[in-house]
Short mmCIF file of C-alpha atoms in Angstrom, two decimals:
data_model
loop_
_atom_site.label_atom_id
_atom_site.label_comp_id
_atom_site.label_asym_id
_atom_site.label_seq_id
_atom_site.Cartn_x
_atom_site.Cartn_y
_atom_site.Cartn_z
CA UNK A 10 -4.16 -23.24 4.88
CA UNK A 11 -1.01 -25.19 5.09
CA UNK A 12 1.79 -23.13 3.10
CA UNK A 13 4.56 -25.82 3.61
CA UNK A 14 5.47 -29.17 2.55
CA UNK A 15 7.90 -29.46 5.17
CA UNK A 16 8.45 -33.09 6.07
CA UNK A 17 9.37 -33.36 9.66
CA UNK A 18 7.44 -31.23 12.24
CA UNK A 19 9.40 -30.00 15.18
CA UNK A 20 8.51 -31.54 18.72
CA UNK A 21 11.52 -30.28 20.37
CA UNK A 22 12.85 -26.55 20.57
CA UNK A 23 15.99 -25.95 18.62
CA UNK A 24 18.69 -23.61 19.82
CA UNK A 25 18.72 -20.37 17.90
CA UNK A 26 21.80 -21.25 16.13
CA UNK A 27 20.15 -24.81 15.07
CA UNK A 28 17.32 -22.65 13.86
CA UNK A 29 19.30 -20.52 11.88
CA UNK A 30 21.24 -23.47 10.28
CA UNK A 31 17.75 -24.82 9.37
CA UNK A 32 17.05 -21.35 7.82
CA UNK A 33 19.94 -21.37 5.62
CA UNK A 34 19.44 -24.99 4.62
CA UNK A 35 16.14 -24.16 3.25
CA UNK A 36 17.56 -21.01 1.35
CA UNK A 37 20.41 -23.06 -0.12
CA UNK A 38 17.81 -25.71 -1.29
CA UNK A 39 14.81 -23.43 -2.32
CA UNK A 40 16.05 -19.70 -3.15
CA UNK A 41 15.52 -18.94 -6.64
CA UNK A 42 19.49 -18.88 -7.20
CA UNK A 43 18.76 -22.53 -8.19
CA UNK A 44 16.02 -21.68 -10.64
CA UNK A 45 16.41 -22.34 -14.40
CA UNK A 46 15.31 -18.89 -15.61
CA UNK A 47 17.70 -17.23 -12.98
CA UNK A 48 20.60 -19.25 -14.25
CA UNK A 49 19.66 -18.62 -17.99
CA UNK A 50 19.58 -14.71 -17.01
CA UNK A 51 22.92 -14.63 -15.45
CA UNK A 52 24.53 -16.85 -18.13
CA UNK A 53 23.35 -14.69 -21.22
CA UNK A 54 21.05 -17.40 -22.32
CA UNK A 55 18.18 -15.22 -22.58
CA UNK A 56 17.15 -13.00 -25.60
CA UNK A 57 16.21 -9.37 -25.21
CA UNK A 58 12.49 -10.26 -25.25
CA UNK A 59 12.93 -12.57 -22.35
CA UNK A 60 15.12 -10.23 -20.19
CA UNK A 61 12.10 -7.68 -21.05
CA UNK A 62 9.52 -9.76 -19.59
CA UNK A 63 11.63 -10.61 -16.50
CA UNK A 64 12.11 -6.81 -15.89
CA UNK A 65 8.29 -6.01 -16.48
CA UNK A 66 7.14 -8.66 -14.22
CA UNK A 67 9.98 -8.15 -11.33
CA UNK A 68 8.73 -4.50 -11.48
CA UNK A 69 5.42 -5.57 -10.08
CA UNK A 70 7.12 -7.51 -7.21
CA UNK A 71 9.36 -4.53 -6.47
CA UNK A 72 6.57 -2.04 -6.46
CA UNK A 73 4.64 -3.93 -3.86
CA UNK A 74 7.40 -4.42 -1.47
CA UNK A 75 6.65 -1.02 0.51
CA UNK A 76 3.21 -2.00 0.87
CA UNK A 77 4.44 -5.23 2.32
CA UNK A 78 6.81 -3.26 4.65
CA UNK A 79 4.18 -0.70 5.73
CA UNK A 80 1.67 -3.53 6.64
CA UNK A 81 4.24 -5.16 8.84
CA UNK A 82 5.13 -1.71 10.30
CA UNK A 83 1.47 -1.00 11.14
CA UNK A 84 1.64 -4.25 13.20
CA UNK A 85 4.55 -3.43 15.48
CA UNK A 86 4.17 -2.14 19.01
CA UNK A 87 7.96 -1.32 19.35
CA UNK A 88 8.81 2.09 18.20
CA UNK A 89 12.61 0.92 17.79
CA UNK A 90 11.45 -2.05 15.71
CA UNK A 91 9.20 0.38 13.61
CA UNK A 92 12.13 2.80 13.02
CA UNK A 93 14.34 0.05 12.08
CA UNK A 94 11.80 -1.50 9.34
CA UNK A 95 11.16 2.02 8.29
CA UNK A 96 14.62 2.18 6.37
CA UNK A 97 13.24 -0.30 4.14
CA UNK A 98 10.45 2.03 3.06
CA UNK A 99 13.29 4.63 2.65
CA UNK A 100 15.36 2.24 0.58
CA UNK A 101 12.56 1.44 -1.83
CA UNK A 102 10.51 4.76 -2.02
CA UNK A 103 13.47 6.99 -1.66
CA UNK A 104 13.37 10.56 0.05
CA UNK A 105 12.23 12.49 -3.00
CA UNK A 106 10.77 11.72 -6.56
CA UNK A 107 13.20 9.60 -8.55
CA UNK A 108 15.05 8.15 -5.90
CA UNK A 109 14.75 4.82 -4.15
CA UNK A 110 14.68 1.05 -5.46
CA UNK A 111 11.56 1.36 -7.30
CA UNK A 112 12.62 4.37 -9.40
CA UNK A 113 15.96 2.64 -10.17
CA UNK A 114 14.08 -0.34 -11.20
CA UNK A 115 12.35 1.82 -13.74
CA UNK A 116 15.83 2.77 -15.13
CA UNK A 117 16.14 -0.65 -16.22
CA UNK A 118 12.83 -1.06 -17.79
CA UNK A 119 13.41 2.43 -19.64
CA UNK A 120 16.72 0.95 -20.69
CA UNK A 121 15.05 -2.09 -22.08
CA UNK A 122 12.76 0.29 -23.99
CA UNK A 123 9.63 -0.62 -22.26
CA UNK A 124 6.82 1.70 -22.10
CA UNK A 125 6.91 3.23 -18.59
CA UNK A 126 3.15 3.82 -18.37
CA UNK A 127 2.47 0.10 -19.37
CA UNK A 128 5.15 -0.94 -16.96
CA UNK A 129 3.66 1.06 -13.80
CA UNK A 130 0.31 -0.08 -14.83
CA UNK A 131 1.06 -3.58 -14.16
CA UNK A 132 -1.65 -4.17 -17.11
CA UNK A 133 0.72 -6.73 -18.88
CA UNK A 134 2.08 -8.44 -15.83
CA UNK A 135 1.50 -12.39 -15.96
CA UNK A 136 -1.35 -13.26 -13.78
CA UNK A 137 0.74 -15.77 -11.89
CA UNK A 138 3.07 -12.86 -10.90
CA UNK A 139 0.25 -10.75 -9.43
CA UNK A 140 -1.13 -14.08 -7.55
CA UNK A 141 2.30 -14.73 -6.09
CA UNK A 142 2.86 -11.05 -4.89
CA UNK A 143 -0.57 -10.78 -3.32
CA UNK A 144 0.02 -13.90 -1.68
CA UNK A 145 3.10 -12.50 -0.10
CA UNK A 146 0.94 -9.14 0.84
CA UNK A 147 -1.63 -11.16 2.45
CA UNK A 148 0.90 -13.38 4.24
CA UNK A 149 2.52 -10.46 6.03
CA UNK A 150 -0.95 -8.85 6.82
CA UNK A 151 -2.77 -11.88 8.10
CA UNK A 152 0.12 -14.29 9.72
CA UNK A 153 1.70 -13.76 13.09
CA UNK A 154 4.40 -10.79 13.25
CA UNK A 155 7.24 -13.45 13.87
CA UNK A 156 5.91 -15.27 10.53
CA UNK A 157 5.80 -11.80 8.75
CA UNK A 158 9.45 -11.19 9.53
CA UNK A 159 10.61 -14.50 8.89
CA UNK A 160 9.41 -14.30 5.38
CA UNK A 161 11.70 -11.52 4.55
CA UNK A 162 14.76 -13.89 5.47
CA UNK A 163 15.02 -14.64 1.82
CA UNK A 164 17.35 -11.49 1.79
CA UNK A 165 19.95 -13.59 3.65
CA UNK A 166 20.46 -15.27 0.27
CA UNK A 167 20.24 -12.30 -2.07
CA UNK A 168 24.15 -12.24 -2.32
CA UNK A 169 23.70 -15.49 -4.09
CA UNK A 170 22.21 -13.78 -7.10
CA UNK A 171 22.67 -10.11 -7.14
CA UNK A 172 26.54 -10.32 -7.85
CA UNK A 173 26.16 -12.88 -10.45
CA UNK A 174 23.07 -11.41 -11.96
CA UNK A 175 24.85 -8.06 -12.53
CA UNK A 176 28.19 -9.18 -13.91
CA UNK A 177 26.40 -11.85 -16.03
CA UNK A 178 24.08 -9.56 -17.38
CA UNK A 179 26.79 -7.01 -18.15
CA UNK A 180 29.02 -9.31 -19.56
CA UNK A 181 26.28 -11.01 -21.97
CA UNK A 182 23.81 -8.67 -22.94
CA UNK A 183 24.63 -5.41 -24.89
CA UNK A 184 21.10 -3.84 -24.18
CA UNK A 185 22.05 -3.51 -20.35
CA UNK A 186 24.56 -0.89 -18.75
CA UNK A 187 25.79 -0.54 -15.21
CA UNK A 188 23.20 2.43 -15.18
CA UNK A 189 20.35 0.57 -16.18
CA UNK A 190 21.35 -1.95 -13.66
CA UNK A 191 21.43 0.74 -10.77
CA UNK A 192 18.86 -0.96 -8.65
CA UNK A 193 21.14 -3.78 -7.59
CA UNK A 194 24.39 -2.05 -6.18
CA UNK A 195 22.63 -0.63 -3.03
CA UNK A 196 20.92 -3.77 -2.37
CA UNK A 197 24.36 -5.64 -1.94
CA UNK A 198 24.44 -3.36 1.35
CA UNK A 199 20.81 -3.09 2.27
CA UNK A 200 19.63 -6.60 1.88
CA UNK A 201 22.43 -8.04 4.36
CA UNK A 202 21.70 -5.15 6.76
CA UNK A 203 18.04 -5.93 6.67
CA UNK A 204 18.21 -9.96 6.64
CA UNK A 205 20.81 -9.50 9.68
CA UNK A 206 18.01 -7.67 11.53
CA UNK A 207 15.28 -9.86 10.78
CA UNK A 208 17.21 -13.00 11.55
CA UNK A 209 18.08 -11.38 14.84
CA UNK A 210 14.49 -10.72 15.75
CA UNK A 211 13.56 -14.52 14.52
CA UNK A 212 16.25 -16.27 16.65
CA UNK A 213 15.19 -14.34 19.80
CA UNK A 214 11.33 -14.55 19.43
CA UNK A 215 11.11 -18.14 17.94
CA UNK A 216 11.60 -20.24 21.07
CA UNK A 217 8.75 -22.85 21.03
CA UNK A 218 8.82 -25.70 18.66
CA UNK A 219 5.62 -24.14 17.06
CA UNK A 220 7.26 -21.00 16.58
CA UNK A 221 10.20 -22.31 15.09
CA UNK A 222 8.14 -24.46 12.78
CA UNK A 223 6.24 -21.39 11.67
CA UNK A 224 9.31 -19.60 11.06
CA UNK A 225 10.76 -22.45 8.84
CA UNK A 226 7.45 -22.48 6.93
CA UNK A 227 7.49 -18.83 6.43
CA UNK A 228 10.70 -18.93 4.69
CA UNK A 229 9.55 -21.69 2.62
CA UNK A 230 6.41 -19.69 1.52
CA UNK A 231 8.62 -17.01 0.77
CA UNK A 232 10.95 -18.96 -1.54
CA UNK A 233 7.82 -20.31 -3.30
CA UNK A 234 6.65 -16.86 -3.98
CA UNK A 235 10.00 -16.21 -5.40
CA UNK A 236 10.35 -19.53 -7.38
CA UNK A 237 6.61 -19.18 -8.72
CA UNK A 238 7.41 -15.88 -10.38
CA UNK A 239 10.29 -17.38 -12.29
CA UNK A 240 8.48 -20.51 -13.27
CA UNK A 241 5.76 -18.45 -14.89
CA UNK A 242 8.18 -16.30 -16.77
CA UNK A 243 9.95 -19.32 -17.97
CA UNK A 244 6.62 -20.98 -19.13
CA UNK A 245 5.38 -18.02 -20.87
CA UNK A 246 8.74 -16.78 -22.40
CA UNK A 247 10.91 -19.49 -22.88
CA UNK A 248 8.61 -22.27 -23.83
CA UNK A 249 7.14 -21.06 -27.14
CA UNK A 250 3.33 -20.30 -27.47
CA UNK A 251 2.53 -20.12 -23.83
CA UNK A 252 1.96 -16.24 -23.26
CA UNK A 253 -1.42 -16.08 -21.38
CA UNK A 254 -4.36 -14.08 -22.63
CA UNK A 255 -3.75 -10.48 -22.20
CA UNK A 256 -0.18 -10.79 -20.88
CA UNK A 257 2.62 -8.67 -22.38
CA UNK A 258 3.76 -10.70 -25.64
CA UNK A 259 6.96 -9.11 -26.48
CA UNK A 260 5.70 -7.42 -29.85
CA UNK A 261 7.59 -5.22 -31.64
CA UNK A 262 6.09 -2.19 -30.23
CA UNK A 263 7.07 -3.23 -26.57
CA UNK A 264 5.57 0.15 -25.72
CA UNK A 265 2.01 -0.25 -26.64
CA UNK A 266 -0.29 -2.08 -24.37
CA UNK B 11 -4.58 -3.47 -7.98
CA UNK B 12 -5.78 -3.58 -11.45
CA UNK B 13 -6.78 -7.03 -11.98
CA UNK B 14 -7.55 -6.64 -15.83
CA UNK B 15 -5.48 -6.07 -18.91
CA UNK B 16 -8.74 -4.77 -20.63
CA UNK B 17 -7.97 -2.46 -23.21
CA UNK B 18 -11.15 -0.04 -23.60
CA UNK B 19 -12.88 1.42 -20.53
CA UNK B 20 -16.33 1.59 -20.63
CA UNK B 21 -17.60 5.25 -21.22
CA UNK B 22 -21.07 4.87 -21.95
CA UNK B 23 -23.62 2.27 -20.03
CA UNK B 24 -24.43 -0.82 -22.19
CA UNK B 25 -27.79 -2.60 -22.21
CA UNK B 26 -27.97 -5.82 -20.13
CA UNK B 27 -27.85 -7.79 -23.38
CA UNK B 28 -24.80 -5.89 -24.58
CA UNK B 29 -23.17 -6.50 -21.08
CA UNK B 30 -23.86 -10.33 -21.41
CA UNK B 31 -22.46 -10.38 -25.17
CA UNK B 32 -19.20 -8.97 -23.77
CA UNK B 33 -18.96 -11.40 -20.99
CA UNK B 34 -19.68 -14.32 -23.39
CA UNK B 35 -16.96 -12.76 -25.54
CA UNK B 36 -14.54 -12.73 -22.70
CA UNK B 37 -15.40 -16.31 -22.00
CA UNK B 38 -14.80 -17.37 -25.60
CA UNK B 39 -11.40 -15.97 -25.66
CA UNK B 40 -10.20 -16.55 -22.17
CA UNK B 41 -11.73 -19.68 -20.51
CA UNK B 42 -9.47 -22.52 -20.00
CA UNK B 43 -11.23 -24.74 -22.76
CA UNK B 44 -8.51 -23.06 -25.02
CA UNK B 45 -5.64 -23.96 -22.70
CA UNK B 46 -3.17 -26.43 -24.21
CA UNK B 47 -3.11 -28.76 -20.92
CA UNK B 48 -6.91 -29.04 -21.17
CA UNK B 49 -6.81 -29.93 -24.86
CA UNK B 50 -4.27 -32.60 -23.83
CA UNK B 51 -6.23 -33.82 -21.25
CA UNK B 52 -9.34 -34.22 -23.17
CA UNK B 53 -7.45 -35.60 -26.33
CA UNK B 54 -5.60 -38.51 -24.30
CA UNK B 55 -2.21 -36.68 -24.82
CA UNK B 56 -1.33 -36.75 -21.07
CA UNK B 57 0.18 -39.77 -18.96
CA UNK B 58 -1.03 -41.32 -15.98
CA UNK B 59 1.27 -39.20 -13.86
CA UNK B 60 0.31 -35.84 -15.68
CA UNK B 61 -3.61 -36.67 -15.06
CA UNK B 62 -2.58 -37.51 -11.33
CA UNK B 63 -0.96 -34.02 -11.11
CA UNK B 64 -4.10 -32.30 -12.59
CA UNK B 65 -6.28 -34.21 -10.22
CA UNK B 66 -4.17 -33.64 -7.20
CA UNK B 67 -4.11 -29.76 -7.87
CA UNK B 68 -7.54 -29.45 -8.96
CA UNK B 69 -8.73 -30.88 -5.64
CA UNK B 70 -7.21 -28.08 -3.89
CA UNK B 71 -9.42 -25.70 -6.08
CA UNK B 72 -12.43 -27.64 -5.42
CA UNK B 73 -11.83 -27.90 -1.81
CA UNK B 74 -11.88 -24.06 -1.49
CA UNK B 75 -14.93 -23.57 -3.37
CA UNK B 76 -17.30 -23.78 -0.29
CA UNK B 77 -15.10 -21.24 1.45
CA UNK B 78 -15.30 -18.76 -1.27
CA UNK B 79 -19.17 -19.28 -1.50
CA UNK B 80 -19.90 -18.89 2.20
CA UNK B 81 -17.51 -15.61 2.17
CA UNK B 82 -19.89 -14.37 -0.59
CA UNK B 83 -23.23 -15.66 1.39
CA UNK B 84 -21.78 -13.97 4.69
CA UNK B 85 -21.84 -10.43 2.65
CA UNK B 86 -25.65 -10.89 1.06
CA UNK B 87 -28.49 -8.97 2.56
CA UNK B 88 -31.01 -10.66 1.11
CA UNK B 89 -32.29 -14.01 2.49
CA UNK B 90 -33.74 -15.15 -0.68
CA UNK B 91 -30.22 -14.48 -2.42
CA UNK B 92 -28.42 -16.32 0.45
CA UNK B 93 -30.73 -19.18 -0.05
CA UNK B 94 -30.13 -19.29 -3.56
CA UNK B 95 -26.48 -19.33 -3.17
CA UNK B 96 -26.60 -21.82 -0.45
CA UNK B 97 -27.53 -24.66 -2.67
CA UNK B 98 -23.71 -24.28 -3.96
CA UNK B 99 -22.75 -25.23 -0.31
CA UNK B 100 -24.86 -28.42 -0.56
CA UNK B 101 -23.73 -29.36 -4.06
CA UNK B 102 -19.92 -29.30 -2.82
CA UNK B 103 -20.23 -30.22 0.70
CA UNK B 104 -23.39 -32.56 0.40
CA UNK B 105 -25.61 -33.40 3.12
CA UNK B 106 -23.87 -36.01 4.81
CA UNK B 107 -20.26 -37.50 4.93
CA UNK B 108 -19.27 -39.01 1.51
CA UNK B 109 -21.53 -36.92 -0.51
CA UNK B 110 -21.11 -33.78 -2.58
CA UNK B 111 -18.50 -32.35 -5.24
CA UNK B 112 -15.57 -32.64 -2.90
CA UNK B 113 -16.09 -36.12 -1.75
CA UNK B 114 -16.96 -36.97 -5.61
CA UNK B 115 -13.46 -35.35 -6.62
CA UNK B 116 -11.82 -37.74 -4.16
CA UNK B 117 -13.16 -40.69 -5.95
CA UNK B 118 -11.03 -39.64 -8.89
CA UNK B 119 -7.94 -39.15 -6.66
CA UNK B 120 -8.50 -42.39 -5.26
CA UNK B 121 -9.31 -43.94 -8.71
CA UNK B 122 -5.96 -42.49 -9.74
CA UNK B 123 -4.37 -44.05 -6.55
CA UNK B 124 -3.13 -40.80 -4.95
CA UNK B 125 -2.91 -41.08 -1.16
CA UNK B 126 -6.05 -39.58 0.33
CA UNK B 127 -4.25 -37.89 3.35
CA UNK B 128 -1.56 -36.43 0.76
CA UNK B 129 -4.36 -35.14 -1.62
CA UNK B 130 -6.46 -33.54 1.37
CA UNK B 131 -3.45 -32.13 3.23
CA UNK B 132 -2.59 -30.04 -0.05
CA UNK B 133 0.90 -30.54 1.00
CA UNK B 134 2.20 -31.32 -2.40
CA UNK B 135 0.07 -28.85 -4.42
CA UNK B 136 1.92 -26.52 -6.76
CA UNK B 137 2.50 -23.24 -4.95
CA UNK B 138 1.18 -21.37 -7.97
CA UNK B 139 -2.33 -23.55 -7.71
CA UNK B 140 -2.43 -22.33 -4.02
CA UNK B 141 -1.57 -18.72 -4.79
CA UNK B 142 -4.30 -18.59 -7.62
CA UNK B 143 -6.94 -20.28 -5.53
CA UNK B 144 -6.07 -17.82 -2.69
CA UNK B 145 -6.38 -14.81 -4.95
CA UNK B 146 -9.88 -16.00 -5.70
CA UNK B 147 -10.94 -16.28 -2.23
CA UNK B 148 -9.46 -12.86 -1.32
CA UNK B 149 -11.26 -11.30 -4.37
CA UNK B 150 -14.60 -12.62 -3.24
CA UNK B 151 -13.97 -11.23 0.19
CA UNK B 152 -12.65 -8.09 -0.72
CA UNK B 153 -14.21 -6.78 -3.83
CA UNK B 154 -17.88 -5.58 -4.25
CA UNK B 155 -20.65 -8.05 -4.02
CA UNK B 156 -21.47 -7.22 -7.63
CA UNK B 157 -17.66 -8.26 -8.52
CA UNK B 158 -17.70 -11.47 -6.29
CA UNK B 159 -20.99 -12.54 -7.99
CA UNK B 160 -19.64 -11.59 -11.42
CA UNK B 161 -16.37 -13.87 -10.93
CA UNK B 162 -18.55 -17.03 -10.51
CA UNK B 163 -19.57 -16.53 -14.40
CA UNK B 164 -16.84 -18.78 -15.64
CA UNK B 165 -19.70 -21.35 -14.88
CA UNK B 166 -21.38 -20.01 -17.89
CA UNK B 167 -18.59 -21.81 -20.01
CA UNK B 168 -18.14 -25.10 -18.19
CA UNK B 169 -20.21 -26.97 -20.67
CA UNK B 170 -17.37 -26.05 -23.02
CA UNK B 171 -15.15 -28.34 -21.21
CA UNK B 172 -17.05 -30.84 -18.94
CA UNK B 173 -18.69 -32.85 -21.77
CA UNK B 174 -15.63 -33.47 -23.85
CA UNK B 175 -13.29 -33.82 -20.75
CA UNK B 176 -15.36 -36.82 -19.58
CA UNK B 177 -15.91 -38.45 -22.97
CA UNK B 178 -12.24 -37.87 -23.85
CA UNK B 179 -10.91 -39.05 -20.79
CA UNK B 180 -13.05 -42.24 -20.81
CA UNK B 181 -12.18 -42.73 -24.42
CA UNK B 182 -8.36 -42.44 -24.04
CA UNK B 183 -7.50 -43.26 -20.40
CA UNK B 184 -7.79 -46.80 -18.84
CA UNK B 185 -7.05 -45.51 -15.40
CA UNK B 186 -10.28 -43.73 -15.32
CA UNK B 187 -13.95 -44.73 -15.12
CA UNK B 188 -17.26 -43.44 -15.14
CA UNK B 189 -17.38 -44.11 -11.48
CA UNK B 190 -14.06 -42.31 -10.76
CA UNK B 191 -15.33 -39.32 -12.93
CA UNK B 192 -18.50 -39.14 -10.98
CA UNK B 193 -17.68 -35.48 -10.05
CA UNK B 194 -18.64 -34.09 -13.25
CA UNK B 195 -22.08 -35.48 -14.20
CA UNK B 196 -24.26 -33.31 -11.72
CA UNK B 197 -22.12 -30.23 -12.54
CA UNK B 198 -23.70 -30.50 -16.10
CA UNK B 199 -26.84 -29.22 -14.55
CA UNK B 200 -25.73 -27.50 -11.38
CA UNK B 201 -23.19 -24.95 -13.16
CA UNK B 202 -25.83 -23.86 -15.87
CA UNK B 203 -28.16 -23.34 -12.98
CA UNK B 204 -25.87 -21.45 -10.87
CA UNK B 205 -24.37 -19.41 -13.89
CA UNK B 206 -28.05 -18.18 -14.96
CA UNK B 207 -28.71 -17.24 -11.47
CA UNK B 208 -25.41 -15.26 -11.24
CA UNK B 209 -25.76 -13.89 -14.79
CA UNK B 210 -29.52 -12.50 -13.93
CA UNK B 211 -28.17 -10.81 -10.82
CA UNK B 212 -25.20 -9.14 -12.93
CA UNK B 213 -27.19 -7.93 -15.62
CA UNK B 214 -29.93 -6.40 -13.16
CA UNK B 215 -27.08 -4.51 -10.86
CA UNK B 216 -24.41 -3.53 -13.37
CA UNK B 217 -26.00 -0.59 -14.58
CA UNK B 218 -23.46 2.18 -14.40
CA UNK B 219 -20.08 2.05 -16.85
CA UNK B 220 -17.83 1.68 -13.84
CA UNK B 221 -19.95 -1.31 -12.59
CA UNK B 222 -20.22 -2.86 -16.07
CA UNK B 223 -16.53 -2.54 -16.51
CA UNK B 224 -15.80 -4.07 -12.96
CA UNK B 225 -17.91 -6.96 -14.02
CA UNK B 226 -16.03 -7.58 -17.16
CA UNK B 227 -12.78 -7.43 -15.21
CA UNK B 228 -13.86 -9.70 -12.63
CA UNK B 229 -14.66 -12.19 -15.26
CA UNK B 230 -11.12 -11.75 -16.81
CA UNK B 231 -9.83 -12.21 -13.43
CA UNK B 232 -11.53 -15.58 -12.82
CA UNK B 233 -10.46 -16.71 -16.19
CA UNK B 234 -6.97 -15.99 -15.23
CA UNK B 235 -7.33 -17.94 -11.99
CA UNK B 236 -8.22 -20.94 -13.96
CA UNK B 237 -5.78 -20.45 -16.68
CA UNK B 238 -3.01 -19.89 -14.32
CA UNK B 239 -3.44 -23.17 -12.57
CA UNK B 240 -3.20 -25.23 -16.16
CA UNK B 241 -0.31 -23.20 -16.99
CA UNK B 242 1.58 -24.26 -13.66
CA UNK B 243 0.28 -27.78 -14.32
CA UNK B 244 1.78 -27.45 -17.95
CA UNK B 245 5.11 -26.21 -16.92
CA UNK B 246 5.76 -28.60 -13.86
CA UNK B 247 4.50 -31.74 -15.32
CA UNK B 248 4.56 -31.62 -19.35
CA UNK B 249 8.05 -29.68 -19.70
CA UNK B 250 10.72 -32.17 -18.21
CA UNK B 251 12.58 -31.07 -14.92
CA UNK B 252 10.38 -28.20 -13.72
CA UNK B 253 8.59 -29.55 -10.62
CA UNK B 254 9.27 -26.77 -8.19
CA UNK B 255 11.03 -27.79 -5.03
CA UNK B 256 8.65 -29.82 -2.47
CA UNK B 257 5.65 -30.24 -4.88
CA UNK B 258 4.49 -33.52 -5.81
CA UNK B 259 6.74 -35.22 -8.46
CA UNK B 260 4.91 -38.00 -9.57
CA UNK B 261 7.25 -40.54 -7.82
CA UNK B 262 6.69 -44.29 -7.86
CA UNK B 263 4.89 -44.30 -4.67
CA UNK B 264 2.38 -41.47 -5.61
CA UNK B 265 0.94 -42.26 -2.02
CA UNK B 266 3.93 -41.03 0.01
CA UNK B 267 4.44 -37.57 0.64
#
């Protein structure tokens, strides 16, 4: 199924630097740093319930990233590349219990007084969150290795959001702290390192026009995965009266499922 | 991954009739006949652009149903059951070019003056539509045959929407006609016939508590697939300014992609 709405098919191969420029232009236009919910989050325009909903749903995305990365490692022939990609598993799962990005994200949901069992169960996650995240998992398992690696390139643009998100949240929300936002600080160095490695791979391996087209479409797809999650949060929790049946509704006892 | 937010796990097996009652209660609560966008559609509260967006996105769902059904047939050991399920392929794909549910849905998009190539390409479909529909395809391919069949049981409830949808659209919208709504009339007999067959299978094969739980969760999942598509339409096309990058934006030249 065509995952992209890209207008102009590529008929002649671009240089690696032209390809990088096209990739960066896609991020500038489609990465979720432009999304209304992201802007409201960093500008202090969300209430506690809306920040809780974001943290709850984003946890599901975070929790699936190691499965995505392991699915990719399982498809790589080159031990060096598997080793390089393995650092992502370490970053997210840690070396021991309580370490790693997923554990740090739980500090945020704990700090927001969301019941940890409810968060980890994903029982109250928006169906749209689940569908988007699973689309990403299936993409990495089913598309070419080149496309799977290219779909990680949204990390090139994470500096566009992480810094402002942390400073904005600390400035505007008295219910978050530097400790509850512990997830983000390591990402400021991890994401660029990972993105550079993936970008280098893509620039070296996407030589034919069809490969370059597939790489651009993979990044567009991944931007859609992120954007769709914020659309669903905005619809369910900013516009009143649109929480889907069964989803977390921000009731007083946020713990209870 | 847990697809359901169902509260109370089933510890003791229900009778087949109790199971049917639970299934019908889920439909009453979660089928999209309760969705705000569905109510606006049948009550004449949508403008032409919004009806176009619904028809465009719903086409993608329709176009994937035969792939879903063929994936299920491919997993059935019983020739009689394969024959029975095969009627769904005939209903949607027809016997010859221009027949069947998909071709009839194109009469609607043609009547709404949507460019047929743009519609069929799915290039302008909302990413959330694609993710939800693909989640349904993967569910039918990857879950048990019992769950896959149970996920079709939303058809039990389609009489709750089709009649009102057609009469409401004909009454309120001068840009639709009985001919452009030709898709729906055969569904009034096809859907109940298919649903009864699936319900009979589920009632005979879901005997253990875990099987009955899985069947209820399969129907909840499918209700989420339908509900999420209307959430995405509502967010993108009813609330102003939320059309995702690359999605159809209802510009004057609705044809052009």
